[in-house]
CSV table of C-alpha atoms and ligand atoms in Angstrom, one decimal:
chain,number,residue,atom,x,y,z
A,371,MET,CA,59.1,59.5,6.1
A,372,THR,CA,56.3,57.4,7.7
A,373,TYR,CA,52.9,57.9,6.1
A,374,THR,CA,50.5,58.5,9.0
A,375,LEU,CA,46.7,58.5,9.3
A,376,GLU,CA,46.8,62.3,9.6
A,377,GLY,CA,48.8,62.6,6.4
A,378,PHE,CA,46.4,60.2,4.7
A,379,ILE,CA,43.4,62.3,5.7
A,380,ASP,CA,45.0,65.5,4.5
A,381,ASP,CA,45.8,63.9,1.2
A,382,CYS,CA,42.3,62.4,0.8
A,383,ARG,CA,40.8,65.9,1.4
A,384,ALA,CA,43.0,67.4,-1.2
A,385,ALA,CA,42.3,64.5,-3.7
A,386,LEU,CA,38.6,64.7,-3.3
A,387,LYS,CA,38.6,68.5,-3.6
A,388,GLU,CA,40.7,68.4,-6.7
A,389,ASN,CA,38.5,65.7,-8.4
A,390,ALA,CA,35.0,64.9,-7.2
A,391,GLY,CA,34.7,62.1,-9.7
A,392,PRO,CA,36.2,58.6,-10.1
A,393,ALA,CA,39.7,59.9,-10.4
A,394,GLY,CA,39.5,61.4,-6.9
A,395,ARG,CA,38.4,58.0,-5.5
A,396,GLU,CA,41.2,56.2,-7.4
A,397,LYS,CA,43.6,58.5,-5.7
A,398,VAL,CA,42.1,57.6,-2.3
A,399,ARG,CA,42.7,53.9,-3.2
A,400,GLN,CA,46.3,54.6,-4.0
A,401,LEU,CA,46.7,56.7,-0.8
A,402,LEU,CA,45.2,53.9,1.3
A,403,GLU,CA,47.7,51.4,-0.1
A,404,ARG,CA,50.4,53.8,1.0
A,405,LEU,CA,48.9,54.1,4.5
A,406,LEU,CA,48.7,50.3,4.8
A,407,ALA,CA,52.5,50.1,4.2
A,408,ASN,CA,52.8,51.8,7.6
A,409,ALA,CA,53.1,48.8,10.0
A,410,ALA,CA,52.6,51.0,13.1
A,411,PHE,CA,49.3,52.3,11.7
A,412,VAL,CA,48.1,48.8,10.8
A,413,ASP,CA,49.0,47.5,14.3
A,414,THR,CA,47.2,50.4,16.0
A,415,ALA,CA,44.1,50.3,13.7
A,416,VAL,CA,43.6,46.6,13.2
A,417,GLY,CA,46.4,44.8,15.0
A,418,PRO,CA,46.0,42.0,17.6
A,419,GLN,CA,45.2,44.5,20.4
A,420,ALA,CA,42.6,46.5,18.4
A,421,PRO,CA,39.0,46.1,19.6
A,422,ILE,CA,36.9,43.6,17.7
A,423,GLY,CA,34.2,45.1,15.6
A,424,THR,CA,33.9,48.1,13.3
A,425,ARG,CA,35.0,51.5,14.6
A,426,LYS,CA,35.3,54.9,13.1
A,427,LEU,CA,38.9,56.2,12.9
A,428,TYR,CA,37.9,59.5,11.4
A,429,GLU,CA,35.0,61.4,9.8
A,430,ASP,CA,35.5,64.5,7.8
A,431,THR,CA,32.8,67.0,8.7
A,432,GLU,CA,33.4,69.1,5.6
A,433,MET,CA,33.9,66.5,2.9
A,434,GLY,CA,31.8,63.7,4.5
A,435,PHE,CA,34.2,60.8,4.0
A,436,VAL,CA,34.7,58.3,6.8
A,437,VAL,CA,37.7,56.0,7.6
A,438,LEU,CA,36.7,52.8,9.3
A,439,ALA,CA,38.7,50.0,10.9
A,440,HIS,CA,37.1,46.5,10.5
A,441,CYS,CA,38.3,43.9,13.0
A,442,ASN,CA,36.0,41.2,12.0
A,443,PRO,CA,34.8,38.8,14.7
A,444,ARG,CA,34.2,35.9,12.4
A,445,PRO,CA,34.3,34.8,8.8
A,446,HIS,CA,31.7,36.4,6.6
A,447,ARG,CA,30.3,36.2,3.1
A,448,SER,CA,28.1,39.1,2.2
A,449,PRO,CA,25.4,39.2,-0.4
A,450,PRO,CA,26.0,41.5,-3.4
A,451,HIS,CA,25.3,45.1,-2.3
A,452,ASP,CA,25.9,48.7,-3.3
A,453,HIS,CA,26.9,51.7,-1.3
A,454,GLY,CA,24.0,53.8,-2.4
A,455,SER,CA,25.0,57.3,-3.3
A,456,SER,CA,28.4,56.7,-1.6
A,457,TRP,CA,31.5,55.0,-2.8
A,458,ALA,CA,33.8,52.7,-0.8
A,459,VAL,CA,37.5,51.9,-0.9
A,460,TYR,CA,38.5,48.7,0.8
A,461,GLY,CA,42.1,48.3,2.0
A,462,GLN,CA,43.2,44.8,3.1
A,463,ALA,CA,45.4,44.8,6.2
A,464,VAL,CA,45.4,41.3,7.6
A,465,LYS,CA,44.7,38.0,5.7
A,466,HIS,CA,42.5,38.5,2.6
A,467,THR,CA,39.1,39.4,1.2
A,468,ASP,CA,37.7,37.7,-1.9
A,469,MET,CA,35.9,40.4,-3.9
A,470,THR,CA,33.3,39.8,-6.6
A,471,GLU,CA,32.1,42.7,-8.7
A,472,TRP,CA,28.6,42.4,-10.2
A,473,ARG,CA,26.6,44.1,-12.9
A,474,ARG,CA,22.8,44.5,-12.9
A,475,THR,CA,21.4,43.2,-16.1
A,476,ASP,CA,17.7,44.0,-15.8
A,477,GLY,CA,18.2,47.7,-16.3
A,478,GLY,CA,16.8,48.7,-12.9
A,479,THR,CA,18.3,50.8,-10.2
A,480,ALA,CA,15.7,50.4,-7.5
A,481,ALA,CA,14.4,47.7,-5.1
A,482,GLY,CA,12.3,44.9,-6.7
A,483,ALA,CA,13.0,42.4,-9.4
A,484,ALA,CA,16.7,42.3,-10.2
A,485,ASP,CA,19.1,40.2,-12.2
A,486,LEU,CA,22.9,40.3,-11.7
A,487,GLU,CA,25.9,38.9,-13.5
A,488,ILE,CA,29.5,38.6,-12.3
A,489,VAL,CA,31.9,41.0,-13.8
A,490,ARG,CA,35.1,39.9,-12.1
A,491,SER,CA,36.4,38.2,-9.0
A,492,TYR,CA,39.7,38.6,-7.3
A,493,ARG,CA,41.4,38.4,-3.9
A,494,LEU,CA,42.5,41.5,-2.0
A,495,GLU,CA,45.8,40.6,-0.3
A,496,PRO,CA,47.3,42.6,2.6
A,497,GLY,CA,48.5,46.1,1.4
A,498,LYS,CA,46.1,46.1,-1.5
A,499,ALA,CA,43.0,48.3,-1.9
A,500,GLY,CA,40.1,48.3,-4.2
A,501,VAL,CA,37.7,51.0,-5.2
A,502,TYR,CA,33.9,50.5,-5.5
A,503,ASP,CA,32.3,53.6,-7.1
A,504,VAL,CA,28.9,55.1,-6.6
A,505,GLY,CA,26.3,52.6,-7.8
A,506,ALA,CA,28.8,49.7,-8.1
A,507,ILE,CA,27.7,46.3,-6.8
A,508,HIS,CA,30.1,43.9,-5.0
A,509,SER,CA,30.1,41.1,-2.6
A,510,ILE,CA,32.8,40.2,-0.1
A,511,ASP,CA,34.0,36.9,1.4
A,512,TYR,CA,36.6,36.8,4.1
A,513,PRO,CA,38.1,34.2,6.4
A,514,ASP,CA,38.5,34.2,10.2
A,515,GLY,CA,41.0,36.9,11.2
A,516,SER,CA,40.6,39.1,8.1
A,517,ARG,CA,40.9,42.7,8.9
A,518,PHE,CA,40.6,45.8,6.7
A,519,VAL,CA,40.4,49.5,6.6
A,520,ARG,CA,37.6,51.0,4.6
A,521,VAL,CA,37.0,54.6,3.4
A,522,THR,CA,33.4,55.6,2.4
A,523,GLY,CA,32.4,58.8,0.7
A,524,ARG,CA,29.7,59.3,3.4
A,525,ASP,CA,28.6,57.6,6.6
A,526,LEU,CA,26.7,54.6,5.3
A,527,ASP,CA,24.4,54.6,8.3
A,528,TYR,CA,22.6,57.5,6.6
A,529,VAL,CA,22.7,56.2,3.0
A,530,GLN,CA,19.9,54.1,1.5
A,531,ARG,CA,21.5,51.0,-0.1
A,532,LEU,CA,20.4,47.9,-1.8
A,533,LYS,CA,21.4,44.3,-1.3
A,534,PHE,CA,20.6,41.5,-3.8
A,535,ASP,CA,19.3,38.0,-3.5
A,536,THR,CA,20.5,36.4,-6.6
A,537,ALA,CA,18.5,33.2,-6.1
A,538,ALA,CA,15.2,35.1,-5.6
A,539,ARG,CA,16.3,37.6,-8.3
A,540,LYS,CA,15.4,40.6,-6.3
A,541,ALA,CA,16.9,43.7,-4.7
A,542,VAL,CA,15.9,44.9,-1.2
A,543,VAL,CA,16.7,48.0,0.8
A,544,ILE,CA,19.3,47.5,3.5
A,545,GLU,CA,17.6,48.5,6.7
A,546,SER,CA,20.7,49.1,8.8
A,547,ALA,CA,24.2,49.6,7.3
A,548,THR,CA,25.7,48.8,10.7
A,549,ALA,CA,24.5,45.2,10.5
A,550,GLY,CA,27.5,44.2,8.5
A,551,ALA,CA,30.9,45.1,7.3
A,552,GLY,CA,29.8,45.5,3.7
B,1136,FE2,FE1,30.7,46.9,0.4
């Protein structure tokens, strides 16, 4: 049976209710990979006819999670950033995204002086999803035509987040989460 967006949403609700911690988010990652195997969903959400930009496919008013389609208009390399008090699951649909996971080594959690080191780097290929938990820091780098589906624990427009300037060795608050696809 085809795994639809509606089925995915129901399963995410159940998974996040059953486990409010990392295990629930890992389940969302697995479910997103299953959803991305549905070619009709991918075509509708992020296919050639889908509108360019970021659009909300679903927001759960009870649990707070959001499903977003990212039809990126151009190649982009983000700075390292977190998702504040939220988590994020990225599911690659078209082309790829190079992911780098970082760790803060200065012991801080707030804006200001900050040092980072790379934990690991890998490429998300179509059909694959990665989970970035609360407080995790990552950067993304994708080519022209890369498209992905992202699930966040909360609407990031209302979450205070940090981005990192590794050259200047500092963390700054992201003023508007809608400015990028990070
Ligand atoms: Fe991100």
